[in-house]
Short mmCIF file of C-alpha atoms (C1' of nucleotides) in Angstrom, two decimals:
data_model
loop_
_atom_site.label_atom_id
_atom_site.label_comp_id
_atom_site.label_asym_id
_atom_site.label_seq_id
_atom_site.Cartn_x
_atom_site.Cartn_y
_atom_site.Cartn_z
CA MET M 16 42.92 -77.48 -95.47
CA GLY M 17 43.86 -75.52 -92.40
CA THR M 18 45.37 -72.13 -91.95
CA GLU M 19 48.87 -73.51 -91.95
CA HIS M 20 50.75 -73.96 -95.16
CA SER M 21 52.34 -77.13 -96.26
CA THR M 22 55.96 -76.39 -97.03
CA GLU M 23 56.61 -79.65 -98.80
CA ASN M 24 56.27 -78.23 -102.29
CA MET M 25 58.28 -75.08 -101.65
CA THR M 26 61.74 -74.67 -103.10
CA PRO M 27 64.42 -74.10 -100.46
CA GLU M 28 64.85 -70.62 -101.85
CA ILE M 29 61.21 -69.69 -101.36
CA LYS M 30 61.18 -71.38 -97.98
CA ALA M 31 64.10 -69.23 -96.86
CA MET M 32 62.29 -66.11 -98.00
CA TYR M 33 59.31 -66.72 -95.80
CA GLU M 34 61.56 -67.15 -92.79
CA VAL M 35 62.16 -63.43 -93.16
CA ILE M 36 58.56 -62.86 -92.23
CA TYR M 37 57.89 -65.66 -89.84
CA GLY M 38 61.20 -66.69 -88.37
CA ILE M 39 62.64 -70.16 -88.85
CA ASP M 40 60.06 -71.95 -86.78
CA GLY M 41 57.19 -69.57 -87.33
CA LYS M 42 54.03 -71.06 -88.74
CA ARG M 43 52.69 -69.38 -91.81
CA ASN M 44 49.20 -67.96 -91.78
CA GLU M 45 47.43 -68.27 -95.10
CA ALA M 46 44.56 -65.89 -94.40
CA ARG M 47 46.92 -63.16 -93.32
CA GLU M 48 49.11 -63.65 -96.38
CA ILE M 49 46.19 -63.49 -98.78
CA GLN M 50 44.93 -60.36 -97.10
CA ALA M 51 48.34 -58.71 -97.31
CA LEU M 52 48.56 -59.65 -100.96
CA GLN M 53 45.13 -58.22 -101.66
CA ASP M 54 45.99 -55.02 -99.77
CA THR M 55 49.04 -54.53 -101.94
CA ILE M 56 47.17 -55.24 -105.14
CA TYR M 57 44.57 -52.71 -104.06
CA VAL M 58 47.21 -50.01 -103.63
CA ILE M 59 49.30 -50.55 -106.73
CA GLY M 60 46.74 -52.22 -108.96
CA GLY M 61 46.08 -51.10 -112.50
CA LYS M 62 48.30 -50.64 -115.48
CA TRP M 63 50.04 -47.44 -114.59
CA LYS M 64 50.92 -46.92 -110.93
CA LEU M 65 54.06 -49.04 -110.86
CA PRO M 66 55.44 -47.72 -114.15
CA ILE M 67 54.87 -44.17 -112.90
CA ILE M 68 56.53 -44.89 -109.56
CA ASN M 69 59.44 -46.45 -111.35
CA SER M 70 59.77 -43.50 -113.68
CA ILE M 71 59.75 -40.91 -110.90
CA CYS M 72 62.03 -42.94 -108.66
CA ASN M 73 64.44 -43.03 -111.56
CA GLY M 74 64.69 -39.30 -111.59
CA ASN M 75 62.10 -38.16 -114.10
CA LYS M 76 60.58 -35.00 -112.70
CA ARG M 77 58.58 -33.24 -115.39
CA PHE M 78 55.12 -34.19 -116.60
CA ARG M 79 56.06 -34.65 -120.25
CA GLU M 80 59.27 -36.40 -119.27
CA ILE M 81 57.36 -38.99 -117.27
CA GLU M 82 54.78 -39.25 -120.03
CA ARG M 83 57.43 -39.96 -122.66
CA SER M 84 59.11 -42.55 -120.46
CA ILE M 85 55.99 -44.72 -120.27
CA PRO M 86 54.91 -46.11 -123.64
CA GLY M 87 51.18 -46.12 -124.17
CA ILE M 88 50.10 -43.85 -121.34
CA THR M 89 47.85 -40.93 -122.15
CA THR M 90 48.05 -37.47 -120.61
CA ARG M 91 44.68 -38.09 -119.05
CA MET M 92 45.68 -41.27 -117.24
CA LEU M 93 49.00 -39.80 -116.15
CA SER M 94 47.28 -36.71 -114.83
CA ARG M 95 44.75 -38.75 -112.89
CA GLU M 96 47.24 -41.16 -111.42
CA LEU M 97 49.64 -38.41 -110.41
CA ARG M 98 46.87 -36.58 -108.58
CA GLU M 99 45.84 -39.71 -106.74
CA MET M 100 49.41 -40.60 -105.89
CA GLU M 101 50.01 -37.12 -104.53
CA LEU M 102 46.96 -37.48 -102.27
CA ASN M 103 48.34 -40.80 -101.05
CA LYS M 104 51.72 -39.24 -100.27
CA LEU M 105 53.51 -41.38 -102.79
CA ILE M 106 54.90 -38.36 -104.59
CA THR M 107 55.24 -34.63 -104.13
CA ARG M 108 54.33 -31.98 -106.64
CA THR M 109 56.20 -28.71 -106.58
CA VAL M 110 55.30 -25.68 -108.66
CA SER M 111 57.98 -23.06 -109.09
CA PRO M 112 56.25 -19.90 -110.22
CA GLY M 113 57.89 -18.70 -113.38
CA PRO M 114 57.56 -17.49 -115.83
CA PRO M 115 57.75 -20.03 -117.14
CA VAL M 116 55.86 -22.05 -114.57
CA LEU M 117 57.66 -25.30 -113.85
CA VAL M 118 56.14 -28.33 -112.20
CA GLU M 119 58.31 -30.96 -110.63
CA TYR M 120 57.32 -34.34 -109.31
CA ALA M 121 59.46 -36.20 -106.82
CA SER M 122 59.29 -39.51 -105.04
CA THR M 123 58.73 -39.71 -101.30
CA GLU M 124 60.34 -42.21 -98.99
CA TYR M 125 57.07 -44.10 -98.95
CA CYS M 126 57.28 -44.45 -102.70
CA TRP M 127 60.61 -46.23 -102.40
CA SER M 128 59.00 -48.95 -100.33
CA PHE M 129 57.81 -50.46 -103.61
CA GLY M 130 61.37 -50.77 -104.84
CA ARG M 131 61.70 -54.48 -104.23
CA ILE M 132 58.36 -55.32 -105.78
CA ILE M 133 59.21 -53.31 -108.87
CA PHE M 134 62.64 -54.86 -109.05
CA GLU M 135 61.27 -58.38 -108.93
CA MET M 136 58.70 -57.55 -111.57
CA ILE M 137 61.32 -56.06 -113.88
CA LYS M 138 63.45 -59.11 -113.36
CA TRP M 139 60.56 -61.41 -114.14
CA GLY M 140 59.75 -59.45 -117.29
CA ILE M 141 63.32 -59.60 -118.54
CA ASP M 142 63.60 -63.32 -117.82
CA HIS M 143 60.26 -63.87 -119.51
CA ARG M 144 61.38 -62.19 -122.73
CA GLU M 145 64.62 -64.14 -122.76
CA LYS M 146 62.73 -67.35 -122.27
CA LEU M 147 60.43 -66.56 -125.19
CA LYS M 148 63.43 -65.72 -127.37
CA LYS M 149 65.11 -69.04 -126.59
CA GLU M 150 61.94 -70.99 -127.28
CA GLN M 151 61.61 -69.36 -130.69
CA ILE M 152 65.14 -70.39 -131.62
CA VAL M 153 64.42 -73.98 -130.64
CA MET U 5 66.50 -37.18 -119.75
CA GLY U 6 68.43 -39.93 -121.42
CA THR U 7 68.06 -43.66 -121.38
CA GLU U 8 70.48 -43.99 -118.53
CA HIS U 9 69.30 -43.74 -114.98
CA SER U 10 70.72 -41.46 -112.41
CA THR U 11 71.68 -43.56 -109.45
CA GLU U 12 72.16 -40.65 -107.10
CA ASN U 13 68.79 -40.97 -105.42
CA MET U 14 68.88 -44.73 -105.05
CA THR U 15 69.40 -46.34 -101.70
CA PRO U 16 72.46 -48.59 -101.53
CA GLU U 17 70.10 -51.51 -101.08
CA ILE U 18 68.18 -50.81 -104.28
CA LYS U 19 71.42 -50.05 -106.09
CA ALA U 20 72.77 -53.45 -105.13
CA MET U 21 69.63 -55.11 -106.40
CA TYR U 22 70.00 -53.73 -109.87
CA GLU U 23 73.54 -55.00 -110.06
CA VAL U 24 71.93 -58.43 -110.17
CA ILE U 25 70.51 -57.52 -113.55
CA TYR U 26 73.17 -55.29 -114.97
CA GLY U 27 76.39 -56.22 -113.24
CA ILE U 28 78.33 -53.75 -111.14
CA ASP U 29 79.32 -51.47 -113.97
CA GLY U 30 76.40 -52.17 -116.25
CA LYS U 31 74.41 -49.16 -117.32
CA ARG U 32 70.71 -49.36 -116.68
CA ASN U 33 68.31 -49.02 -119.57
CA GLU U 34 65.11 -47.25 -118.66
CA ALA U 35 63.10 -48.20 -121.73
CA ARG U 36 63.89 -51.87 -121.28
CA GLU U 37 62.96 -51.74 -117.61
CA ILE U 38 59.65 -50.09 -118.25
CA GLN U 39 58.86 -52.59 -120.94
CA ALA U 40 59.71 -55.51 -118.68
CA LEU U 41 57.55 -54.01 -115.96
CA GLN U 42 54.65 -53.58 -118.35
CA ASP U 43 55.07 -57.14 -119.63
CA THR U 44 54.80 -58.46 -116.11
CA ILE U 45 51.79 -56.33 -115.27
CA TYR U 46 50.14 -57.61 -118.41
CA VAL U 47 50.60 -61.22 -117.36
CA ILE U 48 49.61 -60.99 -113.71
CA GLY U 49 47.35 -57.95 -113.83
CA GLY U 50 43.91 -57.90 -112.31
CA LYS U 51 42.60 -58.59 -108.85
CA TRP U 52 42.76 -62.35 -108.81
CA LYS U 53 45.70 -63.97 -110.61
CA LEU U 54 48.30 -63.52 -107.89
CA PRO U 55 45.99 -64.58 -105.04
CA ILE U 56 45.07 -67.69 -107.02
CA ILE U 57 48.69 -68.51 -107.79
CA ASN U 58 49.55 -68.03 -104.15
CA SER U 59 46.70 -70.26 -103.05
CA ILE U 60 47.61 -73.10 -105.39
CA CYS U 61 51.33 -72.79 -104.71
CA ASN U 62 50.47 -73.13 -101.04
CA GLY U 63 48.93 -76.50 -101.65
CA ASN U 64 45.27 -75.83 -102.16
CA LYS U 65 44.12 -78.23 -104.85
CA ARG U 66 40.34 -78.33 -104.97
CA PHE U 67 38.07 -75.73 -106.56
CA ARG U 68 36.07 -74.94 -103.44
CA GLU U 69 39.21 -75.04 -101.34
CA ILE U 70 40.85 -72.37 -103.49
CA GLU U 71 37.61 -70.41 -103.55
CA ARG U 72 37.34 -70.38 -99.77
CA SER U 73 40.96 -69.34 -99.38
CA ILE U 74 40.45 -66.13 -101.34
CA PRO U 75 38.03 -63.71 -99.70
CA GLY U 76 35.72 -61.97 -102.11
CA ILE U 77 36.26 -64.07 -105.20
CA THR U 78 33.21 -65.48 -106.97
CA THR U 79 32.95 -68.91 -108.56
CA ARG U 80 32.65 -67.25 -111.91
CA MET U 81 35.87 -65.27 -111.63
CA LEU U 82 37.74 -68.23 -110.19
CA SER U 83 36.48 -70.48 -112.97
CA ARG U 84 37.49 -67.99 -115.64
CA GLU U 85 40.91 -67.31 -114.24
CA LEU U 86 41.67 -70.99 -113.68
CA ARG U 87 40.78 -71.79 -117.28
CA GLU U 88 42.98 -68.99 -118.56
CA MET U 89 45.85 -69.97 -116.29
CA GLU U 90 45.63 -73.55 -117.44
CA LEU U 91 45.87 -72.41 -121.06
CA ASN U 92 48.93 -70.37 -120.15
CA LYS U 93 50.57 -73.36 -118.48
CA LEU U 94 50.57 -71.72 -115.07
CA ILE U 95 48.65 -74.58 -113.55
CA THR U 96 47.51 -78.09 -114.37
CA ARG U 97 44.02 -79.49 -113.99
CA THR U 98 43.61 -83.18 -113.34
CA VAL U 99 40.31 -84.99 -113.31
CA SER U 100 40.21 -88.36 -111.57
CA PRO U 101 37.10 -90.16 -112.78
CA GLY U 102 35.08 -91.22 -109.80
CA PRO U 103 32.57 -91.60 -108.67
CA PRO U 104 32.83 -89.19 -107.17
CA VAL U 105 34.63 -87.16 -109.82
CA LEU U 106 37.49 -85.23 -108.29
CA VAL U 107 39.27 -82.28 -109.85
CA GLU U 108 42.70 -81.23 -108.69
CA TYR U 109 44.63 -78.14 -109.57
CA ALA U 110 48.39 -77.99 -109.20
CA SER U 111 51.08 -75.40 -109.77
CA THR U 112 53.62 -75.79 -112.54
CA GLU U 113 57.25 -74.80 -112.31
CA TYR U 114 56.42 -71.71 -114.35
CA CYS U 115 53.93 -70.73 -111.69
CA TRP U 116 56.65 -70.70 -109.08
CA SER U 117 58.56 -68.07 -111.02
CA PHE U 118 56.21 -65.53 -109.48
CA GLY U 119 57.26 -66.58 -106.00
CA ARG U 120 59.53 -63.64 -105.33
CA ILE U 121 57.06 -61.08 -106.62
CA ILE U 122 54.31 -62.52 -104.46
CA PHE U 123 56.61 -62.68 -101.47
CA GLU U 124 57.59 -59.03 -101.79
CA MET U 125 53.96 -58.03 -102.16
CA ILE U 126 52.93 -59.99 -99.08
CA LYS U 127 55.77 -58.40 -97.18
CA TRP U 128 54.75 -54.95 -98.30
CA GLY U 129 51.15 -55.60 -97.32
CA ILE U 130 52.12 -56.78 -93.85
CA ASP U 131 54.45 -53.84 -93.31
CA HIS U 132 51.75 -51.51 -94.56
CA ARG U 133 49.21 -52.77 -92.02
CA GLU U 134 51.70 -52.50 -89.21
CA LYS U 135 52.52 -48.97 -90.23
CA LEU U 136 48.85 -48.02 -90.22
CA LYS U 137 48.40 -49.61 -86.79
CA LYS U 138 51.30 -47.62 -85.35
CA GLU U 139 50.01 -44.38 -86.83
CA GLN U 140 46.62 -44.95 -85.23
CA ILE U 141 48.22 -45.38 -81.82
CA VAL U 142 50.16 -42.15 -82.22
"C1'" DT W 21 13.88 -86.73 -97.11
"C1'" DT W 22 16.35 -82.99 -96.52
"C1'" DT W 23 20.58 -80.89 -96.27
"C1'" DA W 24 25.03 -79.96 -97.83
"C1'" DC W 25 28.87 -80.96 -100.24
"C1'" DT W 26 31.39 -81.19 -105.18
"C1'" DG W 27 32.73 -78.43 -109.66
"C1'" DG W 28 31.30 -75.67 -111.96
"C1'" DT W 29 27.76 -72.85 -115.93
"C1'" DA W 30 24.21 -69.24 -117.27
"C1'" DT W 31 22.40 -64.83 -117.33
"C1'" DA W 32 22.18 -60.29 -116.42
"C1'" DC W 33 24.10 -56.37 -114.78
"C1'" DT W 34 27.30 -52.51 -113.11
"C1'" DC W 35 30.95 -49.76 -113.34
"C1'" DT W 36 35.20 -47.87 -113.90
"C1'" DG W 37 39.48 -48.05 -115.80
"C1'" DT W 38 41.05 -46.94 -120.00
"C1'" DG W 39 41.25 -44.92 -124.64
"C1'" DA W 40 40.65 -41.25 -128.39
"C1'" DT W 41 40.43 -36.78 -129.53
"C1'" DA W 42 40.39 -32.18 -128.96
"C1'" DC W 43 41.48 -28.03 -126.62
"C1'" DT W 44 43.47 -24.25 -123.44
"C1'" DG W 45 46.73 -20.56 -121.95
"C1'" DG W 46 51.12 -19.43 -121.57
"C1'" DT W 47 56.22 -19.47 -123.19
"C1'" DT W 48 59.95 -19.95 -126.26
"C1'" DA W 49 62.35 -20.78 -130.61
"C1'" DC W 50 62.74 -20.19 -135.66
"C1'" DG K 9 53.75 -15.26 -137.31
"C1'" DT K 10 53.69 -19.78 -136.68
"C1'" DA K 11 55.26 -23.79 -134.92
"C1'" DA K 12 56.42 -26.34 -130.94
"C1'" DC K 13 57.07 -26.79 -126.29
"C1'" DC K 14 54.93 -26.85 -121.26
"C1'" DA K 15 51.19 -28.81 -117.99
"C1'" DG K 16 47.55 -30.21 -118.08
"C1'" DT K 17 41.59 -30.31 -118.69
"C1'" DA K 18 37.25 -31.55 -121.07
"C1'" DT K 19 34.21 -34.72 -123.38
"C1'" DC K 20 32.79 -38.72 -125.12
"C1'" DA K 21 32.77 -43.57 -125.58
"C1'" DC K 22 33.62 -48.40 -124.78
"C1'" DA K 23 35.31 -53.09 -123.62
"C1'" DG K 24 35.77 -56.01 -120.39
"C1'" DA K 25 36.80 -56.77 -115.62
"C1'" DG K 26 34.21 -57.77 -111.95
"C1'" DT K 27 29.56 -58.58 -109.27
"C1'" DA K 28 25.11 -60.87 -108.09
"C1'" DT K 29 22.21 -64.49 -108.24
"C1'" DA K 30 20.44 -68.54 -109.59
"C1'" DC K 31 20.97 -73.00 -111.16
"C1'" DC K 32 22.67 -77.85 -112.61
"C1'" DA K 33 24.01 -82.92 -111.98
"C1'" DG K 34 25.98 -85.95 -109.02
"C1'" DT K 35 27.45 -87.80 -104.17
"C1'" DA K 36 27.08 -88.44 -99.39
"C1'" DA K 37 25.79 -87.94 -94.77
"C1'" DA K 38 21.90 -87.20 -91.06
#
DNA sequence: TTTACTGGTATACTCTGTGATACTGGTTAC
DNA sequence: GTAACCAGTATCACAGAGTATACCAGTAAA
């Protein structure tokens, strides 16, 4: 094993994707890829960050609104994650002094950089369910 | 909030992506999207599954080979995850009776279905590092 | 003979992400 | 007046993800 990938077992589709990163003749670097992957997992790891990002990017602004849009999340987890994501500049939190006091969350540009990852994961999830459904019929 | 998304704050690029799922005039369904996202997170959640999939899909076959390719993983975690992934048909495990006994892991077709997700995450990680580097210079 | 490789297992431990439940202070609707 | 909404906080508790370290049987090279 070296640091270069074999491309023999890659589908043409996947092969074409990696040319985006490396160029057509660019050699892939396994160590760098694994590190990038681990970086990303570190940032968006856990059960809730991506669902929350998706919810806010889709226009949900209010705490309870976001909470209701994500099945299974508790107020505690949502509160914690929102605070952390605000620190990391993923979202903004705006309080308009009432009464009644209103809090609004909004996505930053940085937050949108996860759009493609989220999209691919949604797509995988939908395909996965359809696959299971078909297998049950057969 | 309804079940339909506002598309006003989507970039044209992201908008175009979702047409892949819904068709040009198809209405998006937030609940379904969140569920799909949570399904996917459930399957590939944790620190190690995606790095392992990536390693095997890149042609690493031997236990120690995979282990060395993933910084920070322990034999115990790798062993556990490999067993689970074999049960879930993500990989195959072939023992060729020696001596010496050789074990080879290989990716299944199902395993490759995560290719796009992994690619987008690698891309995000690389972009992220470059962004940090630039900010340090400035 | 010693070292180092292979493919793991065993044991013990930490730790934190996550869950369950309750509660607060204020506002608004019935 | 009481019920329900808002935006959370406080406490307690736990499973299980993940870590650390040692160890095993077998093979092979120096």
